[in-house]
JSON list of C-alpha atoms in Angstrom, two decimals:
[
{"chain": "A", "resi": 5, "resn": "MET", "atom": "CA", "xyz": [19.73, -2.58, -11.06]},
{"chain": "A", "resi": 6, "resn": "LYS", "atom": "CA", "xyz": [15.84, -2.22, -10.48]},
{"chain": "A", "resi": 7, "resn": "GLU", "atom": "CA", "xyz": [14.00, 0.62, -8.68]},
{"chain": "A", "resi": 8, "resn": "LEU", "atom": "CA", "xyz": [10.33, 1.12, -7.55]},
{"chain": "A", "resi": 9, "resn": "VAL", "atom": "CA", "xyz": [8.91, 4.30, -8.32]},
{"chain": "A", "resi": 10, "resn": "ASN", "atom": "CA", "xyz": [5.51, 5.91, -8.77]},
{"chain": "A", "resi": 11, "resn": "ASN", "atom": "CA", "xyz": [4.08, 8.44, -11.20]},
{"chain": "A", "resi": 12, "resn": "PHE", "atom": "CA", "xyz": [3.74, 11.42, -8.75]},
{"chain": "A", "resi": 13, "resn": "ASP", "atom": "CA", "xyz": [6.77, 11.71, -6.25]},
{"chain": "A", "resi": 14, "resn": "THR", "atom": "CA", "xyz": [9.63, 11.16, -8.52]},
{"chain": "A", "resi": 15, "resn": "GLU", "atom": "CA", "xyz": [12.08, 11.46, -5.82]},
{"chain": "A", "resi": 16, "resn": "ILE", "atom": "CA", "xyz": [10.74, 8.52, -3.87]},
{"chain": "A", "resi": 17, "resn": "CYS", "atom": "CA", "xyz": [12.35, 5.43, -5.29]},
{"chain": "A", "resi": 18, "resn": "PHE", "atom": "CA", "xyz": [13.50, 2.20, -3.69]},
{"chain": "A", "resi": 19, "resn": "SER", "atom": "CA", "xyz": [15.94, -0.48, -4.88]},
{"chain": "A", "resi": 20, "resn": "ASN", "atom": "CA", "xyz": [15.98, -2.23, -1.85]},
{"chain": "A", "resi": 21, "resn": "LEU", "atom": "CA", "xyz": [12.76, -4.33, -1.13]},
{"chain": "A", "resi": 22, "resn": "GLU", "atom": "CA", "xyz": [12.70, -4.31, 2.66]},
{"chain": "A", "resi": 23, "resn": "GLU", "atom": "CA", "xyz": [13.24, -0.52, 2.63]},
{"chain": "A", "resi": 24, "resn": "ALA", "atom": "CA", "xyz": [10.30, -0.09, 0.26]},
{"chain": "A", "resi": 25, "resn": "LYS", "atom": "CA", "xyz": [8.01, -2.40, 2.35]},
{"chain": "A", "resi": 26, "resn": "LYS", "atom": "CA", "xyz": [8.96, -0.47, 5.48]},
{"chain": "A", "resi": 27, "resn": "TYR", "atom": "CA", "xyz": [8.16, 2.90, 3.67]},
{"chain": "A", "resi": 28, "resn": "TYR", "atom": "CA", "xyz": [4.53, 1.68, 2.27]},
{"chain": "A", "resi": 29, "resn": "TYR", "atom": "CA", "xyz": [3.49, -0.67, 5.16]},
{"chain": "A", "resi": 30, "resn": "PRO", "atom": "CA", "xyz": [1.04, 1.44, 7.30]},
{"chain": "A", "resi": 31, "resn": "ASN", "atom": "CA", "xyz": [2.21, 2.75, 10.58]},
{"chain": "A", "resi": 32, "resn": "GLU", "atom": "CA", "xyz": [0.23, 2.07, 13.86]},
{"chain": "A", "resi": 33, "resn": "VAL", "atom": "CA", "xyz": [-1.42, 5.42, 13.80]},
{"chain": "A", "resi": 34, "resn": "ASN", "atom": "CA", "xyz": [-2.42, 4.94, 10.17]},
{"chain": "A", "resi": 35, "resn": "ASP", "atom": "CA", "xyz": [-3.52, 1.29, 10.90]},
{"chain": "A", "resi": 36, "resn": "ARG", "atom": "CA", "xyz": [-5.81, 2.53, 14.12]},
{"chain": "A", "resi": 37, "resn": "ASP", "atom": "CA", "xyz": [-7.33, 5.52, 12.06]},
{"chain": "A", "resi": 38, "resn": "THR", "atom": "CA", "xyz": [-8.22, 3.20, 9.13]},
{"chain": "A", "resi": 39, "resn": "THR", "atom": "CA", "xyz": [-9.64, 0.61, 11.08]},
{"chain": "A", "resi": 40, "resn": "ASP", "atom": "CA", "xyz": [-11.71, 2.85, 13.36]},
{"chain": "A", "resi": 41, "resn": "PRO", "atom": "CA", "xyz": [-15.37, 2.70, 12.31]},
{"chain": "A", "resi": 42, "resn": "GLU", "atom": "CA", "xyz": [-16.10, 6.42, 13.08]},
{"chain": "A", "resi": 43, "resn": "ASN", "atom": "CA", "xyz": [-13.61, 7.21, 10.20]},
{"chain": "A", "resi": 44, "resn": "PHE", "atom": "CA", "xyz": [-15.29, 4.90, 7.64]},
{"chain": "A", "resi": 45, "resn": "ILE", "atom": "CA", "xyz": [-17.04, 6.80, 4.84]},
{"chain": "A", "resi": 46, "resn": "GLY", "atom": "CA", "xyz": [-19.46, 4.59, 3.52]},
{"chain": "A", "resi": 47, "resn": "ASP", "atom": "CA", "xyz": [-22.45, 1.94, 4.51]},
{"chain": "A", "resi": 48, "resn": "SER", "atom": "CA", "xyz": [-21.63, 0.32, 7.88]},
{"chain": "A", "resi": 49, "resn": "LYS", "atom": "CA", "xyz": [-22.63, -2.86, 6.23]},
{"chain": "A", "resi": 50, "resn": "ASP", "atom": "CA", "xyz": [-19.64, -2.63, 3.73]},
{"chain": "A", "resi": 51, "resn": "PHE", "atom": "CA", "xyz": [-17.20, -2.04, 6.81]},
{"chain": "A", "resi": 52, "resn": "ASN", "atom": "CA", "xyz": [-16.20, -5.75, 7.41]},
{"chain": "A", "resi": 53, "resn": "ASP", "atom": "CA", "xyz": [-15.42, -5.82, 3.49]},
{"chain": "A", "resi": 54, "resn": "PHE", "atom": "CA", "xyz": [-13.32, -2.85, 4.09]},
{"chain": "A", "resi": 55, "resn": "LEU", "atom": "CA", "xyz": [-11.30, -4.15, 7.01]},
{"chain": "A", "resi": 56, "resn": "ARG", "atom": "CA", "xyz": [-10.71, -7.49, 5.03]},
{"chain": "A", "resi": 57, "resn": "ASP", "atom": "CA", "xyz": [-9.31, -5.41, 2.32]},
{"chain": "A", "resi": 58, "resn": "TRP", "atom": "CA", "xyz": [-7.13, -3.38, 4.76]},
{"chain": "A", "resi": 59, "resn": "ASP", "atom": "CA", "xyz": [-5.68, -6.92, 6.08]},
{"chain": "A", "resi": 60, "resn": "GLU", "atom": "CA", "xyz": [-5.23, -8.04, 2.50]},
{"chain": "A", "resi": 61, "resn": "TYR", "atom": "CA", "xyz": [-3.51, -4.73, 1.60]},
{"chain": "A", "resi": 62, "resn": "LYS", "atom": "CA", "xyz": [-0.95, -5.16, 4.49]},
{"chain": "A", "resi": 63, "resn": "SER", "atom": "CA", "xyz": [-0.40, -8.81, 4.12]},
{"chain": "A", "resi": 64, "resn": "GLU", "atom": "CA", "xyz": [0.39, -8.34, 0.22]},
{"chain": "A", "resi": 65, "resn": "ILE", "atom": "CA", "xyz": [2.93, -5.63, 1.12]},
{"chain": "A", "resi": 66, "resn": "ALA", "atom": "CA", "xyz": [4.62, -7.68, 3.99]},
{"chain": "A", "resi": 67, "resn": "ASP", "atom": "CA", "xyz": [4.52, -10.97, 1.91]},
{"chain": "A", "resi": 68, "resn": "SER", "atom": "CA", "xyz": [5.84, -9.18, -1.39]},
{"chain": "A", "resi": 69, "resn": "GLU", "atom": "CA", "xyz": [9.33, -11.07, -2.41]},
{"chain": "A", "resi": 70, "resn": "THR", "atom": "CA", "xyz": [10.29, -8.71, -5.05]},
{"chain": "A", "resi": 71, "resn": "LEU", "atom": "CA", "xyz": [9.98, -5.06, -6.05]},
{"chain": "A", "resi": 72, "resn": "GLU", "atom": "CA", "xyz": [7.46, -6.23, -8.90]},
{"chain": "A", "resi": 73, "resn": "GLU", "atom": "CA", "xyz": [5.24, -7.96, -6.36]},
{"chain": "A", "resi": 74, "resn": "LEU", "atom": "CA", "xyz": [5.22, -4.99, -4.15]},
{"chain": "A", "resi": 75, "resn": "ALA", "atom": "CA", "xyz": [4.26, -2.49, -7.01]},
{"chain": "A", "resi": 76, "resn": "GLU", "atom": "CA", "xyz": [1.41, -4.87, -8.03]},
{"chain": "A", "resi": 77, "resn": "ALA", "atom": "CA", "xyz": [0.26, -4.79, -4.18]},
{"chain": "A", "resi": 78, "resn": "LEU", "atom": "CA", "xyz": [0.34, -1.11, -4.10]},
{"chain": "A", "resi": 79, "resn": "ASN", "atom": "CA", "xyz": [-1.44, -0.58, -7.68]},
{"chain": "A", "resi": 80, "resn": "ARG", "atom": "CA", "xyz": [-4.14, -3.25, -6.85]},
{"chain": "A", "resi": 81, "resn": "PHE", "atom": "CA", "xyz": [-5.06, -1.17, -3.65]},
{"chain": "A", "resi": 82, "resn": "THR", "atom": "CA", "xyz": [-4.14, 2.40, -4.69]},
{"chain": "A", "resi": 83, "resn": "ASP", "atom": "CA", "xyz": [-7.80, 3.52, -5.32]},
{"chain": "A", "resi": 84, "resn": "ILE", "atom": "CA", "xyz": [-8.85, 2.27, -1.83]},
{"chain": "A", "resi": 85, "resn": "PHE", "atom": "CA", "xyz": [-6.06, 2.98, 0.60]},
{"chain": "A", "resi": 86, "resn": "GLY", "atom": "CA", "xyz": [-3.81, 5.26, -1.52]},
{"chain": "A", "resi": 87, "resn": "ASP", "atom": "CA", "xyz": [-4.27, 8.06, -3.85]},
{"chain": "A", "resi": 88, "resn": "GLY", "atom": "CA", "xyz": [-4.47, 6.91, -7.26]},
{"chain": "A", "resi": 89, "resn": "ARG", "atom": "CA", "xyz": [-0.51, 6.82, -7.87]},
{"chain": "A", "resi": 90, "resn": "HIS", "atom": "CA", "xyz": [0.57, 4.13, -10.32]},
{"chain": "A", "resi": 91, "resn": "TYR", "atom": "CA", "xyz": [3.69, 1.98, -9.24]},
{"chain": "A", "resi": 92, "resn": "THR", "atom": "CA", "xyz": [6.27, 0.55, -11.72]},
{"chain": "A", "resi": 93, "resn": "VAL", "atom": "CA", "xyz": [9.51, -0.91, -11.44]},
{"chain": "A", "resi": 94, "resn": "LYS", "atom": "CA", "xyz": [12.31, 0.49, -13.56]},
{"chain": "A", "resi": 95, "resn": "HIS", "atom": "CA", "xyz": [15.34, -1.60, -14.80]},
{"chain": "A", "resi": 96, "resn": "PHE", "atom": "CA", "xyz": [18.69, 0.08, -15.37]}
]
């Protein structure tokens, strides 16, 4: 058995890939707020790169075929779209 866990919320764990993807995939409100240029903190010329990264982040979550791939995607973007948590897959 495997579980996707993070180093902060020890009670949040997933052994089912689809449930994990559903949990971590940004909801409609989060997507709208993240892609609103009014909410972007940074240079406006960087906004297109930010949007490209956001789309890649969502795509990598959706396209993950294993818990390990999902953990890699979440870790790759945690400093941009997360809060710095580190994700791992524990094997039992």
